[in-house]
mmCIF file of the C-alpha atoms, coordinates in Angstrom:
data_MODEL
# 
_entry.id   MODEL 
# 
loop_
_atom_site.group_PDB 
_atom_site.id 
_atom_site.type_symbol 
_atom_site.label_atom_id 
_atom_site.label_alt_id 
_atom_site.label_comp_id 
_atom_site.label_asym_id 
_atom_site.label_entity_id 
_atom_site.label_seq_id 
_atom_site.pdbx_PDB_ins_code 
_atom_site.Cartn_x 
_atom_site.Cartn_y 
_atom_site.Cartn_z 
_atom_site.occupancy 
_atom_site.B_iso_or_equiv 
_atom_site.pdbx_formal_charge 
_atom_site.auth_seq_id 
_atom_site.auth_comp_id 
_atom_site.auth_asym_id 
_atom_site.auth_atom_id 
_atom_site.pdbx_PDB_model_num 
ATOM 1  C CA . MET A 1 1  ? -1.616  -3.131  -32.835 1.00 0.00 ? 1  MET A CA 1 
ATOM 2  C CA . ASN A 1 2  ? -5.537  -2.936  -32.484 1.00 0.00 ? 2  ASN A CA 1 
ATOM 3  C CA . LYS A 1 3  ? -5.420  -6.724  -31.745 1.00 0.00 ? 3  LYS A CA 1 
ATOM 4  C CA . LEU A 1 4  ? -2.830  -6.897  -29.435 1.00 0.00 ? 4  LEU A CA 1 
ATOM 5  C CA . ILE A 1 5  ? -4.602  -4.159  -27.425 1.00 0.00 ? 5  ILE A CA 1 
ATOM 6  C CA . LYS A 1 6  ? -8.016  -6.834  -27.987 1.00 0.00 ? 6  LYS A CA 1 
ATOM 7  C CA . TYR A 1 7  ? -5.944  -9.798  -26.877 1.00 0.00 ? 7  TYR A CA 1 
ATOM 8  C CA . ILE A 1 8  ? -4.575  -8.393  -23.629 1.00 0.00 ? 8  ILE A CA 1 
ATOM 9  C CA . GLY A 1 9  ? -8.495  -7.001  -22.574 1.00 0.00 ? 9  GLY A CA 1 
ATOM 10 C CA . ILE A 1 10 ? -9.864  -10.373 -23.137 1.00 0.00 ? 10 ILE A CA 1 
ATOM 11 C CA . GLY A 1 11 ? -6.539  -12.279 -21.471 1.00 0.00 ? 11 GLY A CA 1 
ATOM 12 C CA . LEU A 1 12 ? -6.848  -9.931  -18.377 1.00 0.00 ? 12 LEU A CA 1 
ATOM 13 C CA . LEU A 1 13 ? -10.894 -10.685 -18.161 1.00 0.00 ? 13 LEU A CA 1 
ATOM 14 C CA . VAL A 1 14 ? -10.113 -14.753 -18.706 1.00 0.00 ? 14 VAL A CA 1 
ATOM 15 C CA . GLY A 1 15 ? -7.225  -14.856 -16.412 1.00 0.00 ? 15 GLY A CA 1 
ATOM 16 C CA . TRP A 1 16 ? -9.555  -13.148 -13.619 1.00 0.00 ? 16 TRP A CA 1 
ATOM 17 C CA . VAL A 1 17 ? -12.537 -15.572 -14.354 1.00 0.00 ? 17 VAL A CA 1 
ATOM 18 C CA . VAL A 1 18 ? -10.156 -18.446 -13.958 1.00 0.00 ? 18 VAL A CA 1 
ATOM 19 C CA . ALA A 1 19 ? -8.397  -17.206 -10.763 1.00 0.00 ? 19 ALA A CA 1 
ATOM 20 C CA . LEU A 1 20 ? -12.060 -16.745 -9.285  1.00 0.00 ? 20 LEU A CA 1 
ATOM 21 C CA . ILE A 1 21 ? -12.781 -20.053 -10.154 1.00 0.00 ? 21 ILE A CA 1 
ATOM 22 C CA . ALA A 1 22 ? -9.628  -21.766 -9.068  1.00 0.00 ? 22 ALA A CA 1 
ATOM 23 C CA . ASN A 1 23 ? -9.519  -19.783 -5.614  1.00 0.00 ? 23 ASN A CA 1 
ATOM 24 C CA . PHE A 1 24 ? -13.754 -19.839 -5.129  1.00 0.00 ? 24 PHE A CA 1 
ATOM 25 C CA . THR A 1 25 ? -13.268 -21.679 -1.380  1.00 0.00 ? 25 THR A CA 1 
ATOM 26 C CA . ILE A 1 26 ? -11.235 -18.866 -0.138  1.00 0.00 ? 26 ILE A CA 1 
ATOM 27 C CA . TYR A 1 27 ? -12.874 -16.079 -2.099  1.00 0.00 ? 27 TYR A CA 1 
ATOM 28 C CA . GLN A 1 28 ? -16.268 -17.021 -0.604  1.00 0.00 ? 28 GLN A CA 1 
ATOM 29 C CA . GLU A 1 29 ? -15.255 -17.152 2.306   1.00 0.00 ? 29 GLU A CA 1 
ATOM 30 C CA . THR A 1 30 ? -13.572 -13.381 3.064   1.00 0.00 ? 30 THR A CA 1 
ATOM 31 C CA . THR A 1 31 ? -16.551 -12.234 0.646   1.00 0.00 ? 31 THR A CA 1 
ATOM 32 C CA . MET A 1 32 ? -19.581 -13.289 1.498   1.00 0.00 ? 32 MET A CA 1 
ATOM 33 C CA . GLN A 1 33 ? -21.328 -10.892 3.640   1.00 0.00 ? 33 GLN A CA 1 
ATOM 34 C CA . LEU A 1 34 ? -20.668 -8.013  1.021   1.00 0.00 ? 34 LEU A CA 1 
ATOM 35 C CA . THR A 1 35 ? -21.750 -9.335  -1.867  1.00 0.00 ? 35 THR A CA 1 
ATOM 36 C CA . PHE A 1 36 ? -25.093 -8.184  -4.092  1.00 0.00 ? 36 PHE A CA 1 
ATOM 37 C CA . ILE A 1 37 ? -25.411 -11.665 -5.902  1.00 0.00 ? 37 ILE A CA 1 
ATOM 38 C CA . HIS A 1 38 ? -23.059 -14.141 -4.979  1.00 0.00 ? 38 HIS A CA 1 
ATOM 39 C CA . PRO A 1 39 ? -19.135 -13.883 -4.666  1.00 0.00 ? 39 PRO A CA 1 
ATOM 40 C CA . ILE A 1 40 ? -17.966 -15.296 -8.426  1.00 0.00 ? 40 ILE A CA 1 
ATOM 41 C CA . VAL A 1 41 ? -20.931 -13.469 -9.903  1.00 0.00 ? 41 VAL A CA 1 
ATOM 42 C CA . ASP A 1 42 ? -20.197 -10.193 -8.551  1.00 0.00 ? 42 ASP A CA 1 
ATOM 43 C CA . GLY A 1 43 ? -16.046 -10.380 -9.103  1.00 0.00 ? 43 GLY A CA 1 
ATOM 44 C CA . ILE A 1 44 ? -16.934 -11.226 -12.909 1.00 0.00 ? 44 ILE A CA 1 
ATOM 45 C CA . LEU A 1 45 ? -19.399 -8.341  -13.125 1.00 0.00 ? 45 LEU A CA 1 
ATOM 46 C CA . PHE A 1 46 ? -16.787 -6.464  -11.934 1.00 0.00 ? 46 PHE A CA 1 
ATOM 47 C CA . MET A 1 47 ? -14.038 -7.526  -13.956 1.00 0.00 ? 47 MET A CA 1 
ATOM 48 C CA . ALA A 1 48 ? -16.293 -6.779  -16.912 1.00 0.00 ? 48 ALA A CA 1 
ATOM 49 C CA . VAL A 1 49 ? -16.843 -3.244  -16.128 1.00 0.00 ? 49 VAL A CA 1 
ATOM 50 C CA . MET A 1 50 ? -13.228 -2.952  -15.998 1.00 0.00 ? 50 MET A CA 1 
ATOM 51 C CA . ILE A 1 51 ? -12.657 -4.406  -19.001 1.00 0.00 ? 51 ILE A CA 1 
ATOM 52 C CA . ALA A 1 52 ? -15.012 -2.341  -20.706 1.00 0.00 ? 52 ALA A CA 1 
ATOM 53 C CA . ILE A 1 53 ? -13.682 0.986   -19.273 1.00 0.00 ? 53 ILE A CA 1 
ATOM 54 C CA . TYR A 1 54 ? -10.490 -0.085  -20.142 1.00 0.00 ? 54 TYR A CA 1 
ATOM 55 C CA . PHE A 1 55 ? -11.683 -0.464  -23.935 1.00 0.00 ? 55 PHE A CA 1 
ATOM 56 C CA . ALA A 1 56 ? -13.269 2.963   -23.637 1.00 0.00 ? 56 ALA A CA 1 
ATOM 57 C CA . VAL A 1 57 ? -10.153 4.508   -22.739 1.00 0.00 ? 57 VAL A CA 1 
ATOM 58 C CA . VAL A 1 58 ? -8.292  3.009   -25.539 1.00 0.00 ? 58 VAL A CA 1 
ATOM 59 C CA . SER A 1 59 ? -11.020 4.309   -27.897 1.00 0.00 ? 59 SER A CA 1 
ATOM 60 C CA . LEU A 1 60 ? -10.870 7.774   -26.138 1.00 0.00 ? 60 LEU A CA 1 
ATOM 61 C CA . TYR A 1 61 ? -6.882  7.597   -26.197 1.00 0.00 ? 61 TYR A CA 1 
ATOM 62 C CA . ARG A 1 62 ? -6.742  6.827   -29.993 1.00 0.00 ? 62 ARG A CA 1 
ATOM 63 C CA . LYS A 1 63 ? -9.305  9.854   -30.645 1.00 0.00 ? 63 LYS A CA 1 
ATOM 64 C CA . ASN A 1 64 ? -7.669  12.257  -28.128 1.00 0.00 ? 64 ASN A CA 1 
ATOM 65 C CA . GLU A 1 65 ? -4.554  11.711  -25.769 1.00 0.00 ? 65 GLU A CA 1 
ATOM 66 C CA . SER A 1 66 ? -5.032  14.712  -23.505 1.00 0.00 ? 66 SER A CA 1 
ATOM 67 C CA . GLN A 1 67 ? -8.631  13.792  -23.026 1.00 0.00 ? 67 GLN A CA 1 
ATOM 68 C CA . ALA A 1 68 ? -7.993  10.496  -22.534 1.00 0.00 ? 68 ALA A CA 1 
ATOM 69 C CA . SER A 1 69 ? -5.525  11.630  -19.486 1.00 0.00 ? 69 SER A CA 1 
ATOM 70 C CA . ILE A 1 70 ? -8.000  13.632  -18.071 1.00 0.00 ? 70 ILE A CA 1 
ATOM 71 C CA . VAL A 1 71 ? -10.259 11.106  -17.901 1.00 0.00 ? 71 VAL A CA 1 
ATOM 72 C CA . LEU A 1 72 ? -7.896  8.371   -16.567 1.00 0.00 ? 72 LEU A CA 1 
ATOM 73 C CA . GLY A 1 73 ? -6.930  11.201  -13.911 1.00 0.00 ? 73 GLY A CA 1 
ATOM 74 C CA . THR A 1 74 ? -10.834 11.814  -13.144 1.00 0.00 ? 74 THR A CA 1 
ATOM 75 C CA . VAL A 1 75 ? -12.057 8.332   -12.666 1.00 0.00 ? 75 VAL A CA 1 
ATOM 76 C CA . GLY A 1 76 ? -9.074  7.219   -10.739 1.00 0.00 ? 76 GLY A CA 1 
ATOM 77 C CA . THR A 1 77 ? -9.502  10.179  -8.355  1.00 0.00 ? 77 THR A CA 1 
ATOM 78 C CA . ILE A 1 78 ? -13.486 9.107   -7.839  1.00 0.00 ? 78 ILE A CA 1 
ATOM 79 C CA . SER A 1 79 ? -12.289 5.674   -7.350  1.00 0.00 ? 79 SER A CA 1 
ATOM 80 C CA . MET A 1 80 ? -10.248 6.321   -4.753  1.00 0.00 ? 80 MET A CA 1 
ATOM 81 C CA . VAL A 1 81 ? -12.701 8.589   -2.937  1.00 0.00 ? 81 VAL A CA 1 
ATOM 82 C CA . LEU A 1 82 ? -15.033 5.659   -3.233  1.00 0.00 ? 82 LEU A CA 1 
ATOM 83 C CA . ALA A 1 83 ? -12.840 3.219   -1.870  1.00 0.00 ? 83 ALA A CA 1 
ATOM 84 C CA . ILE A 1 84 ? -12.263 5.051   1.424   1.00 0.00 ? 84 ILE A CA 1 
ATOM 85 C CA . ALA A 1 85 ? -15.547 6.210   1.789   1.00 0.00 ? 85 ALA A CA 1 
ATOM 86 C CA . PHE A 1 86 ? -16.959 2.070   1.370   1.00 0.00 ? 86 PHE A CA 1 
ATOM 87 C CA . TYR A 1 87 ? -13.983 1.666   4.122   1.00 0.00 ? 87 TYR A CA 1 
ATOM 88 C CA . PHE A 1 88 ? -14.979 4.053   6.554   1.00 0.00 ? 88 PHE A CA 1 
ATOM 89 C CA . TYR A 1 89 ? -18.786 3.319   5.829   1.00 0.00 ? 89 TYR A CA 1 
ATOM 90 C CA . ILE A 1 90 ? -18.390 -0.737  6.270   1.00 0.00 ? 90 ILE A CA 1 
# 
């Protein structure tokens, strides 16, 4: 099961990178004005952070299921608040 979880996480990262590269022209045209470094680099860094969160939650879930649920709920709520705030700010 541990190998499957690792393969899922790595597969998500690799799939995201391939999708960014395959659709680079579309992605670049729609996001150029709001990037920090470069559209591709920002996308890969974002997905790397998401994969790190994925592995952290899986690790936390193995230790304590209820605590993992609380962390997921809290992180999800904070993410939604930030997304809405950035939407109205930009």
